[in-house]
Tab-separated table of C-alpha atoms in Angstrom:
chain	number	residue	atom	x	y	z
Y	5	MET	CA	-8.088	-23.073	-25.264
Y	6	SER	CA	-6.557	-22.246	-21.950
Y	7	VAL	CA	-6.576	-19.164	-19.806
Y	8	LEU	CA	-3.095	-17.737	-19.812
Y	9	ARG	CA	-3.482	-14.669	-17.631
Y	10	GLU	CA	-6.114	-13.137	-15.473
Y	11	ILE	CA	-5.622	-9.592	-14.261
Y	12	ALA	CA	-7.881	-7.806	-11.812
Y	13	ILE	CA	-8.258	-4.117	-12.568
Y	14	THR	CA	-8.598	-2.112	-9.386
Y	15	THR	CA	-6.015	0.650	-9.649
Y	16	GLU	CA	-4.518	2.686	-12.472
Y	17	HIS	CA	-1.338	0.656	-12.099
Y	18	ASP	CA	-3.264	-2.513	-13.077
Y	19	ILE	CA	-3.690	-1.014	-16.552
Y	20	VAL	CA	0.059	-1.190	-16.907
Y	21	LEU	CA	0.102	-4.788	-15.650
Y	22	CYS	CA	-2.676	-5.715	-18.077
Y	23	ARG	CA	-0.965	-4.344	-21.170
Y	24	ARG	CA	2.352	-5.789	-20.082
Y	25	ALA	CA	0.692	-9.212	-19.815
Y	26	CYS	CA	-0.817	-8.781	-23.289
Y	27	ARG	CA	2.528	-7.853	-24.759
Y	28	GLU	CA	4.245	-10.804	-23.078
Y	29	VAL	CA	1.692	-13.294	-24.384
Y	30	ALA	CA	1.785	-11.796	-27.884
Y	31	LYS	CA	5.551	-11.994	-27.846
Y	32	GLU	CA	5.538	-15.562	-26.542
Y	33	TYR	CA	3.249	-16.625	-29.393
Y	34	HIS	CA	5.413	-14.857	-31.980
Y	35	PHE	CA	3.069	-12.110	-33.066
Y	36	ASN	CA	5.008	-9.556	-35.131
Y	37	LEU	CA	6.092	-6.303	-33.565
Y	38	VAL	CA	3.353	-4.180	-35.103
Y	39	ASP	CA	0.645	-6.568	-33.946
Y	40	GLN	CA	2.186	-6.785	-30.482
Y	41	THR	CA	1.922	-3.011	-30.310
Y	42	ARG	CA	-1.676	-3.069	-31.615
Y	43	ILE	CA	-2.804	-5.665	-29.095
Y	44	THR	CA	-1.053	-3.863	-26.278
Y	45	THR	CA	-2.530	-0.508	-27.236
Y	46	ALA	CA	-6.066	-1.906	-27.563
Y	47	ALA	CA	-5.642	-3.634	-24.178
Y	48	SER	CA	-4.504	-0.331	-22.672
Y	49	GLU	CA	-7.592	1.456	-24.000
Y	50	LEU	CA	-10.061	-1.179	-22.845
Y	51	ALA	CA	-8.459	-1.700	-19.441
Y	52	ARG	CA	-8.525	2.053	-18.942
Y	53	ASN	CA	-12.225	2.098	-19.823
Y	54	ILE	CA	-12.834	-0.410	-17.031
Y	55	PHE	CA	-10.878	1.726	-14.583
Y	56	GLU	CA	-12.487	4.997	-15.688
Y	57	TYR	CA	-16.116	3.906	-15.894
Y	58	ALA	CA	-16.538	0.772	-13.768
Y	59	LYS	CA	-13.631	1.253	-11.319
Y	60	THR	CA	-12.986	-2.492	-11.140
Y	61	GLY	CA	-13.140	-5.461	-13.449
Y	62	THR	CA	-11.103	-8.332	-14.836
Y	63	VAL	CA	-9.097	-9.005	-17.957
Y	64	THR	CA	-8.652	-12.560	-19.192
Y	65	ILE	CA	-6.166	-13.458	-21.880
Y	66	VAL	CA	-6.475	-16.741	-23.764
Y	67	ILE	CA	-4.861	-18.282	-26.825
Y	68	LEU	CA	-7.166	-19.740	-29.507
Y	69	ASP	CA	-6.260	-22.569	-31.843
Y	70	GLY	CA	-7.998	-21.770	-35.122
Y	71	PRO	CA	-8.325	-23.856	-38.284
Y	72	ASN	CA	-5.204	-24.439	-40.394
Y	73	GLY	CA	-2.976	-24.019	-37.361
Y	74	ASP	CA	-3.931	-20.397	-36.860
Y	75	VAL	CA	-3.162	-18.839	-33.536
Y	76	GLY	CA	-5.341	-16.110	-32.041
Y	77	LEU	CA	-4.899	-13.998	-28.977
Y	78	LYS	CA	-8.219	-13.315	-27.311
Y	79	ALA	CA	-8.660	-10.876	-24.445
Y	80	VAL	CA	-11.902	-10.407	-22.519
Y	81	PHE	CA	-12.486	-7.187	-20.585
Y	82	GLN	CA	-15.286	-7.638	-18.123
Y	83	ASP	CA	-16.759	-5.289	-15.576
Y	84	ASN	CA	-19.861	-4.869	-13.444
Y	85	GLY	CA	-19.988	-1.139	-14.003
Y	86	PRO	CA	-22.833	1.130	-15.097
Y	87	GLY	CA	-22.975	-0.288	-18.622
Y	88	ILE	CA	-23.220	1.662	-21.896
Y	89	GLU	CA	-26.544	3.239	-22.750
Y	90	ASP	CA	-26.000	3.613	-26.471
Y	91	ILE	CA	-23.400	1.248	-27.886
Y	92	ASP	CA	-23.734	2.630	-31.417
Y	93	SER	CA	-22.776	6.112	-30.231
Y	94	ALA	CA	-19.987	4.759	-28.062
Y	95	MET	CA	-18.511	3.020	-31.104
Y	96	ARG	CA	-18.546	6.233	-33.125
Y	97	GLU	CA	-15.308	8.205	-33.347
Y	98	GLY	CA	-15.184	11.362	-31.320
Y	99	TRP	CA	-18.060	10.415	-29.050
Y	100	THR	CA	-17.136	10.499	-25.366
Y	101	SER	CA	-19.102	10.557	-22.169
Y	102	HIS	CA	-15.998	11.456	-20.236
Y	103	LYS	CA	-12.948	13.593	-20.862
Y	104	GLY	CA	-11.290	11.245	-23.367
Y	105	MET	CA	-10.656	11.733	-27.059
Y	106	GLY	CA	-13.564	9.479	-27.988
Y	107	LEU	CA	-11.281	7.135	-29.814
Y	108	GLY	CA	-10.880	4.371	-27.258
Y	109	LEU	CA	-13.617	1.960	-28.385
Y	110	PRO	CA	-13.686	2.672	-32.136
Y	111	GLY	CA	-9.877	2.852	-32.200
Y	112	SER	CA	-9.509	-0.460	-30.401
Y	113	ARG	CA	-11.885	-2.097	-32.861
Y	114	LYS	CA	-9.652	-0.999	-35.725
Y	115	LEU	CA	-6.568	-2.396	-34.037
Y	116	VAL	CA	-7.891	-5.973	-33.799
Y	117	ASP	CA	-9.485	-8.577	-36.094
Y	118	ASP	CA	-12.618	-9.470	-34.067
Y	119	PHE	CA	-14.334	-7.098	-31.734
Y	120	ASP	CA	-17.428	-7.812	-29.696
Y	121	ILE	CA	-19.134	-5.647	-27.141
Y	122	GLN	CA	-21.999	-6.622	-24.861
Y	123	SER	CA	-23.415	-4.230	-22.342
Y	124	THR	CA	-26.410	-4.065	-20.084
Y	125	LEU	CA	-27.289	-0.889	-18.229
Y	126	GLY	CA	-26.650	-1.264	-14.546
Y	127	GLU	CA	-25.110	-4.693	-14.985
Y	128	GLY	CA	-21.839	-4.154	-16.780
Y	129	THR	CA	-19.923	-4.413	-20.000
Y	130	THR	CA	-17.911	-7.179	-21.639
Y	131	VAL	CA	-15.586	-6.398	-24.530
Y	132	THR	CA	-13.919	-9.305	-26.347
Y	133	ILE	CA	-11.103	-8.737	-28.805
Y	134	THR	CA	-9.192	-11.258	-30.911
Y	135	LYS	CA	-6.120	-10.772	-33.000
Y	136	TRP	CA	-5.035	-13.565	-35.355
Y	137	ARG	CA	-1.377	-14.148	-35.955
Y	138	LYS	CA	-0.212	-13.323	-39.492
Y	139	GLN	CA	1.076	-16.333	-41.402
Y	140	GLY	CA	4.736	-16.486	-42.287
O	26	MET	CA	-22.005	-13.894	46.617
O	27	SER	CA	-20.681	-17.314	45.721
O	28	GLU	CA	-17.288	-17.686	44.118
O	29	THR	CA	-18.728	-18.679	40.725
O	30	THR	CA	-20.997	-15.628	40.619
O	31	LEU	CA	-18.013	-13.501	41.514
O	32	ASN	CA	-15.921	-15.042	38.742
O	33	ARG	CA	-18.723	-14.608	36.204
O	34	ARG	CA	-19.171	-11.030	37.233
O	35	GLN	CA	-15.427	-10.409	36.940
O	36	LEU	CA	-15.288	-12.074	33.520
O	37	SER	CA	-18.229	-10.125	32.102
O	38	ASP	CA	-16.750	-6.846	33.436
O	39	LEU	CA	-13.387	-7.611	31.862
O	40	ILE	CA	-14.978	-8.636	28.564
O	41	SER	CA	-16.939	-5.402	28.280
O	42	ILE	CA	-13.781	-3.406	29.056
O	43	SER	CA	-11.790	-5.255	26.410
O	44	ALA	CA	-14.592	-4.717	23.896
O	45	GLY	CA	-14.357	-0.982	24.662
O	46	MET	CA	-10.606	-1.080	24.164
O	47	LEU	CA	-11.133	-1.870	20.490
O	48	ARG	CA	-12.236	1.734	20.060
O	49	LEU	CA	-9.050	3.153	21.560
O	50	LYS	CA	-6.647	4.737	19.136
O	51	SER	CA	-3.486	4.989	21.230
O	52	ILE	CA	-1.232	2.272	22.568
O	53	GLU	CA	-0.727	4.203	25.792
O	54	GLY	CA	-4.518	4.417	26.242
O	55	VAL	CA	-4.850	0.640	25.933
O	56	CYS	CA	-2.099	0.108	28.527
O	57	GLN	CA	-3.681	2.595	30.932
O	58	THR	CA	-7.147	1.041	30.545
O	59	THR	CA	-5.678	-2.424	31.082
O	60	ALA	CA	-3.884	-1.353	34.273
O	61	GLU	CA	-6.981	0.310	35.686
O	62	ALA	CA	-9.172	-2.690	34.830
O	63	MET	CA	-6.723	-5.084	36.472
O	64	VAL	CA	-6.879	-3.121	39.718
O	65	LYS	CA	-10.632	-2.709	39.648
O	66	HIS	CA	-11.563	-6.244	38.686
O	67	SER	CA	-8.958	-8.447	40.361
O	68	VAL	CA	-7.598	-9.028	43.856
O	69	PHE	CA	-4.483	-7.049	43.037
O	70	ALA	CA	-4.345	-3.442	44.231
O	71	ARG	CA	-1.543	-2.225	42.026
O	72	CYS	CA	-0.651	-2.796	38.422
O	73	VAL	CA	1.902	-1.586	35.911
O	74	VAL	CA	1.699	-2.373	32.197
O	75	SER	CA	4.988	-2.187	30.273
O	76	LEU	CA	5.611	-2.735	26.599
O	77	LEU	CA	8.730	-4.025	24.915
O	78	GLU	CA	10.289	-1.444	22.649
O	79	PRO	CA	12.238	-2.292	19.460
O	80	ASP	CA	15.487	-1.864	21.454
O	81	ASP	CA	14.320	-4.651	23.855
O	82	THR	CA	13.692	-2.385	26.843
O	83	PHE	CA	10.397	-2.292	28.706
O	84	VAL	CA	8.623	1.054	28.829
O	85	ARG	CA	6.003	1.522	31.558
O	86	LEU	CA	2.871	2.931	29.956
O	87	GLY	CA	-0.099	1.972	32.150
O	88	PHE	CA	-0.508	2.441	35.901
O	89	GLY	CA	-3.306	1.224	38.196
O	90	GLY	CA	-3.686	1.837	41.930
O	91	LEU	CA	-0.675	4.107	42.100
O	92	ASN	CA	-0.535	7.777	43.085
O	93	ALA	CA	1.193	10.452	40.997
O	94	LYS	CA	4.307	10.363	43.140
O	95	GLU	CA	4.677	6.614	42.800
O	96	ILE	CA	4.141	6.821	39.070
O	97	SER	CA	6.783	9.468	38.593
O	98	ALA	CA	9.191	7.459	40.790
O	99	LEU	CA	8.535	4.418	38.602
O	100	ARG	CA	9.084	6.441	35.441
O	101	ASP	CA	12.480	7.555	36.786
O	102	MET	CA	13.609	4.024	37.513
O	103	PRO	CA	16.009	2.439	35.036
O	104	LYS	CA	14.178	0.477	32.366
O	105	SER	CA	14.423	-3.237	32.582
O	106	THR	CA	15.413	-5.054	29.439
O	107	LEU	CA	14.273	-8.339	28.000
O	108	GLU	CA	17.766	-9.631	28.635
O	109	SER	CA	17.694	-8.663	32.336
O	110	MET	CA	14.383	-10.533	32.628
O	111	GLN	CA	15.707	-13.766	31.150
O	112	ASP	CA	16.351	-15.259	34.632
O	113	GLN	CA	12.849	-14.365	35.773
O	114	LEU	CA	10.750	-15.444	32.792
O	115	VAL	CA	11.645	-19.100	33.218
O	116	LYS	CA	9.612	-22.247	33.453
O	117	LYS	CA	10.054	-22.803	37.203
O	118	PHE	CA	8.175	-19.557	37.875
O	119	LEU	CA	5.326	-20.350	35.514
O	120	ILE	CA	1.745	-20.572	36.821
O	121	GLY	CA	-0.674	-20.962	33.904
O	122	ARG	CA	0.648	-18.393	31.416
O	123	SER	CA	1.981	-16.075	34.143
O	124	TYR	CA	5.258	-15.854	35.994
O	125	TYR	CA	5.280	-15.709	39.779
O	126	MET	CA	8.617	-15.024	41.473
O	127	PRO	CA	8.698	-15.384	45.271
O	128	HIS	CA	10.990	-12.740	46.780
O	129	ASP	CA	13.467	-15.254	48.169
O	130	GLN	CA	14.209	-16.707	44.754
O	131	THR	CA	15.045	-13.550	42.895
O	132	ASP	CA	17.049	-10.383	43.476
O	133	MET	CA	14.889	-8.207	41.262
O	134	GLN	CA	14.091	-4.616	42.033
O	135	GLY	CA	10.802	-3.247	40.895
O	136	LEU	CA	7.520	-2.019	42.236
O	137	GLU	CA	8.038	-0.649	45.691
O	138	SER	CA	6.232	-2.792	48.190
O	139	SER	CA	3.264	-1.207	49.856
O	140	LYS	CA	3.602	-0.208	53.488
O	141	LYS	CA	0.615	-1.998	54.873
O	142	ALA	CA	1.923	-5.324	53.607
O	143	LYS	CA	5.261	-4.902	55.320
O	144	GLY	CA	6.191	-6.920	58.355
O	145	ARG	CA	3.620	-9.592	57.700
O	146	SER	CA	4.673	-13.003	58.851
O	147	LYS	CA	5.603	-15.246	56.020
O	148	THR	CA	4.053	-18.606	55.535
O	149	ASP	CA	4.035	-20.867	52.490
O	150	ASN	CA	0.918	-19.638	50.689
O	151	GLN	CA	1.314	-16.000	51.765
O	152	TRP	CA	2.175	-13.200	49.351
O	153	HIS	CA	5.333	-11.345	50.316
O	154	PRO	CA	5.615	-7.617	49.452
O	155	ASP	CA	8.767	-8.320	47.467
O	156	ASP	CA	7.194	-11.056	45.378
O	157	PHE	CA	6.740	-10.462	41.658
O	158	LEU	CA	3.888	-11.505	39.408
O	159	PHE	CA	3.935	-10.924	35.656
O	160	ILE	CA	1.163	-11.687	33.186
O	161	PRO	CA	2.907	-11.547	29.802
O	162	LEU	CA	1.402	-10.068	26.646
O	163	TYR	CA	2.116	-12.277	23.673
O	164	ASN	CA	2.017	-11.546	19.947
O	165	PRO	CA	0.618	-14.126	17.479
O	166	ASP	CA	4.119	-15.645	17.197
O	167	ASN	CA	4.060	-16.256	20.948
O	168	GLN	CA	6.769	-13.715	21.608
O	169	ILE	CA	6.487	-11.407	24.602
O	170	ILE	CA	5.518	-7.876	23.586
O	171	GLY	CA	4.850	-6.599	27.092
O	172	LEU	CA	4.241	-7.407	30.705
O	173	ILE	CA	1.388	-6.762	33.082
O	174	SER	CA	2.936	-6.583	36.538
O	175	VAL	CA	0.524	-6.860	39.470
O	176	ASP	CA	1.147	-6.545	43.170
O	177	ASP	CA	-0.502	-6.268	46.566
O	178	PRO	CA	-3.276	-8.926	46.501
O	179	ALA	CA	-6.218	-8.066	48.763
O	180	ASP	CA	-6.359	-11.617	50.113
O	181	GLY	CA	-2.657	-11.557	50.898
O	182	LEU	CA	-2.215	-14.927	49.247
O	183	ARG	CA	0.070	-16.258	46.564
O	184	PRO	CA	-1.620	-16.392	43.153
O	185	THR	CA	-3.287	-19.588	41.921
O	186	GLU	CA	-4.164	-20.652	38.384
O	187	GLU	CA	-7.867	-20.015	39.120
O	188	ILE	CA	-7.201	-16.442	40.191
O	189	LEU	CA	-4.985	-15.820	37.157
O	190	LEU	CA	-7.124	-17.431	34.463
O	191	PRO	CA	-9.571	-14.557	33.842
O	192	LEU	CA	-6.712	-12.052	34.030
O	193	GLU	CA	-4.747	-13.995	31.442
O	194	LEU	CA	-7.793	-14.062	29.200
O	195	PHE	CA	-8.024	-10.297	29.564
O	196	ALA	CA	-4.277	-9.976	28.863
O	197	THR	CA	-4.782	-11.912	25.609
O	198	GLN	CA	-7.412	-9.392	24.581
O	199	THR	CA	-5.120	-6.498	25.457
O	200	ALA	CA	-2.324	-8.067	23.436
O	201	ALA	CA	-4.616	-8.500	20.461
O	202	VAL	CA	-5.744	-4.882	20.609
O	203	LEU	CA	-2.136	-3.672	20.895
O	204	GLU	CA	-1.049	-5.872	18.008
O	205	ASN	CA	-3.885	-4.433	15.954
O	206	LEU	CA	-2.887	-0.840	16.767
O	207	ARG	CA	0.735	-1.550	15.905
O	208	ASN	CA	-0.299	-3.071	12.571
O	209	VAL	CA	-2.343	0.020	11.779
O	210	GLU	CA	0.649	2.180	12.684
O	211	ARG	CA	2.950	0.088	10.534
O	212	GLN	CA	0.530	0.223	7.644
O	213	GLN	CA	0.250	3.991	7.902
O	214	GLU	CA	4.033	4.299	7.935
O	215	MET	CA	4.309	2.102	4.855
O	216	TYR	CA	1.592	4.051	3.096
O	217	GLU	CA	3.392	7.320	3.885
O	218	GLN	CA	6.641	5.859	2.613
O	219	LEU	CA	4.994	4.668	-0.547
O	220	ARG	CA	3.421	8.060	-1.177
O	221	ASN	CA	6.745	9.795	-0.632
O	222	GLN	CA	8.481	7.424	-3.000
O	223	GLN	CA	5.785	7.967	-5.573
O	224	MET	CA	6.366	11.721	-5.336
O	225	VAL	CA	10.112	11.191	-5.709
O	226	VAL	CA	9.613	8.983	-8.765
O	227	LEU	CA	7.255	11.533	-10.283
O	228	GLU	CA	9.818	14.304	-9.760
O	229	LEU	CA	12.636	12.147	-11.084
O	230	SER	CA	10.795	10.885	-14.074
O	231	THR	CA	10.028	14.149	-15.808
O	232	PRO	CA	13.286	16.052	-16.209
O	233	VAL	CA	13.271	18.981	-18.567
O	234	ILE	CA	16.735	19.579	-19.976
O	235	GLN	CA	17.994	22.712	-21.652
O	236	VAL	CA	20.201	21.515	-24.524
O	237	TRP	CA	20.783	24.900	-26.052
O	238	GLU	CA	19.696	28.431	-25.571
O	239	LYS	CA	15.914	28.444	-26.063
O	240	VAL	CA	15.815	24.698	-26.795
O	241	LEU	CA	14.451	22.277	-24.185
O	242	VAL	CA	14.272	18.471	-24.258
O	243	LEU	CA	11.792	16.407	-22.281
O	244	PRO	CA	12.712	12.733	-22.504
O	245	LEU	CA	9.751	10.588	-21.438
O	246	ILE	CA	10.549	7.145	-20.088
O	247	GLY	CA	8.076	4.577	-18.796
O	248	SER	CA	4.324	4.454	-18.521
O	249	VAL	CA	2.412	7.708	-18.584
O	250	ASP	CA	-0.607	7.664	-16.278
O	251	SER	CA	-2.852	10.576	-15.516
O	252	ALA	CA	-0.884	11.740	-12.457
O	253	ARG	CA	2.362	11.698	-14.414
O	254	ALA	CA	0.818	13.382	-17.426
O	255	GLN	CA	-0.254	16.253	-15.180
O	256	GLN	CA	3.243	16.486	-13.704
O	257	ILE	CA	4.772	16.505	-17.202
O	258	MET	CA	2.500	19.320	-18.315
O	259	GLU	CA	3.352	21.408	-15.212
O	260	ASN	CA	7.095	20.801	-15.505
O	261	VAL	CA	7.114	21.722	-19.151
O	262	LEU	CA	5.189	24.932	-18.688
O	263	VAL	CA	7.209	26.047	-15.659
O	264	LYS	CA	10.474	25.371	-17.447
O	265	ILE	CA	9.296	27.177	-20.572
O	266	SER	CA	8.495	30.311	-18.663
O	267	GLU	CA	11.732	30.053	-16.684
O	268	THR	CA	13.934	29.757	-19.753
O	269	SER	CA	11.703	31.572	-22.255
O	270	ALA	CA	12.448	28.675	-24.589
O	271	SER	CA	11.177	28.862	-28.160
O	272	VAL	CA	11.254	25.118	-28.888
O	273	ILE	CA	10.624	22.086	-26.705
O	274	ILE	CA	11.386	18.576	-27.930
O	275	VAL	CA	9.362	15.774	-26.317
O	276	ASP	CA	11.110	12.461	-26.884
O	277	ILE	CA	8.808	9.457	-26.446
O	278	THR	CA	11.275	6.706	-27.376
O	279	GLY	CA	11.002	5.300	-23.849
O	280	VAL	CA	7.230	5.232	-23.574
O	281	PRO	CA	6.132	1.598	-24.098
O	282	VAL	CA	2.546	2.259	-25.134
O	283	ILE	CA	1.079	5.349	-26.758
O	284	ASP	CA	-2.647	4.998	-26.306
O	285	THR	CA	-5.307	7.660	-26.619
O	286	LEU	CA	-4.697	8.856	-23.043
O	287	VAL	CA	-0.999	9.484	-23.646
O	288	ALA	CA	-1.740	10.983	-27.058
O	289	SER	CA	-4.377	13.344	-25.699
O	290	HIS	CA	-2.013	14.499	-22.965
O	291	LEU	CA	0.716	15.102	-25.508
O	292	ILE	CA	-1.655	17.162	-27.613
O	293	LYS	CA	-2.758	19.154	-24.549
O	294	THR	CA	0.850	19.816	-23.565
O	295	VAL	CA	1.634	20.973	-27.096
O	296	SER	CA	-1.371	23.324	-27.109
O	297	ALA	CA	-0.471	24.783	-23.707
O	298	ALA	CA	3.134	25.326	-24.815
O	299	ARG	CA	1.885	27.019	-27.950
O	300	LEU	CA	-0.086	29.461	-25.788
O	301	LEU	CA	3.233	30.439	-24.204
O	302	GLY	CA	4.703	30.976	-27.663
O	303	THR	CA	6.755	27.801	-27.721
O	304	LYS	CA	6.825	25.256	-30.539
O	305	THR	CA	6.874	21.533	-29.777
O	306	ILE	CA	8.603	18.777	-31.679
O	307	ILE	CA	7.775	15.182	-30.836
O	308	THR	CA	10.529	12.670	-31.477
O	309	GLY	CA	11.036	8.950	-31.060
O	310	ILE	CA	7.816	7.623	-32.549
O	311	ASN	CA	8.862	4.182	-33.751
O	312	PRO	CA	7.296	2.507	-36.826
O	313	GLU	CA	4.988	0.227	-34.768
O	314	VAL	CA	3.682	3.123	-32.708
O	315	ALA	CA	3.183	5.207	-35.891
O	316	GLN	CA	1.036	2.467	-37.453
O	317	THR	CA	-0.895	1.957	-34.269
O	318	LEU	CA	-1.600	5.670	-33.830
O	319	VAL	CA	-2.909	5.884	-37.401
O	320	HIS	CA	-5.219	2.905	-36.762
O	321	LEU	CA	-6.427	4.385	-33.497
O	322	GLY	CA	-7.374	7.509	-35.418
O	323	VAL	CA	-5.192	9.836	-33.358
O	324	GLU	CA	-4.518	12.982	-35.321
O	325	LEU	CA	-1.019	14.355	-34.803
O	326	SER	CA	-0.677	16.203	-38.095
O	327	GLU	CA	-0.805	19.552	-36.290
O	328	ILE	CA	2.298	18.640	-34.374
O	329	ALA	CA	5.837	18.741	-35.706
O	330	THR	CA	7.473	15.331	-35.412
O	331	ARG	CA	10.891	13.900	-36.179
O	332	SER	CA	11.906	10.264	-36.167
O	333	ASN	CA	14.629	10.605	-33.558
O	334	LEU	CA	16.040	13.012	-31.021
O	335	ALA	CA	19.079	13.979	-33.124
O	336	ARG	CA	16.861	15.138	-35.959
O	337	GLY	CA	14.640	16.876	-33.473
O	338	ILE	CA	17.549	18.854	-32.075
O	339	ALA	CA	18.753	19.774	-35.552
O	340	ALA	CA	15.261	20.984	-36.458
O	341	ALA	CA	14.963	22.927	-33.196
O	342	LEU	CA	18.279	24.678	-33.752
O	343	GLU	CA	17.204	25.598	-37.239
O	344	MET	CA	13.994	27.102	-35.862
O	345	THR	CA	16.061	29.256	-33.538
O	346	GLY	CA	18.341	30.397	-36.338
O	347	LYS	CA	21.263	28.059	-35.592
O	348	GLN	CA	22.834	25.374	-37.718
O	349	ILE	CA	25.004	22.383	-37.079
O	350	VAL	CA	27.997	22.418	-39.468
O	351	ASP	CA	31.020	20.159	-39.901
O	352	VAL	CA	34.323	21.575	-38.734
O	353	ASP	CA	36.741	21.833	-41.646
């Protein structure tokens, strides 16, 4: 496992850089077009969450070598923002503390294979997503 | 007072003045403060601070120990250029970091010599009214950005390294403050430029095209962020009321990622257009984006969509009672 990209999120433009990096890595590791789009879209949602709620944070993209020669793209979205008070609510569709559609977190979860969210109030939030490459 | 006490006193005075200069906001102010400090805290009774402009001429900006008449006379004098100074700023005139040019070794014209100094007998270590002394201001690359010209020493003697040392230290501080101010200016200019360009790009990137009577097309290309989404919404609504269009086609072929932010802005734009009595057709949703939107849970069923722009235009024409037919 090696870190392929690390993107600091400080401005809205960094969201674009983050999703472009995700798309490039997904392309490089031969993910199919639909999955490239899914990864990129999830990255866009989660990077925007960092920018909207925590202002700054980092995104790390790594490639995982799974069993049977599987390849996974893992992206970690980490911030030191206010944290999420009620993760269960935040993961429910239509729930938003801001002006969004309330689909960012639950939607992103549906776009990827593994989704993990850790959050501590006042300390920050870490969201980890993984998408495994389809065989053949 | 002993000489060391005097030097220490002079140094501490100059240091506190240079610390105060950090608060100054204008380049001219720094030059003026420097000139006044030089006159007050050195043996020299007159001082002019000039800065090198981008066109390589020196502009006199700070004056110490000079009356208004002398200042205006100096301002009217032709500007010296870096090129015209090349013969003066040479190694043989160097004392410490400063250049001292005895009158008999140069034909320069500059600060008018003061009257009281005139007619003094000349000996080897005596200052002559037509002598020149420049303390240069250097940038971090060691290039000259300006000159502090001093004249009329109270002791009537030629300058020594000891006399010049504290003044050169002060000049270094002045140069640093000036460099700082110029950097701030440059940064502000760049920021302005960037902002202007951003505005231009925003304007350029959201054209609304009338393709037929009452039919508008908005081709979206590139990333949609919140500022651009706002601009798109405004452009669309203004254009709709200008043209009283009945259909607007938003083509998103060129938008790389449709996430919930872009989707929600599209939905808002559609709703706003509907309030003005205009129908919206979204075209250019490719198969990957369609699958992704469904997974995300974005509901677009309220909105008319077509796979590509051609079909969108055909549909729009139909809605306005027109039809595309083959010519026999």
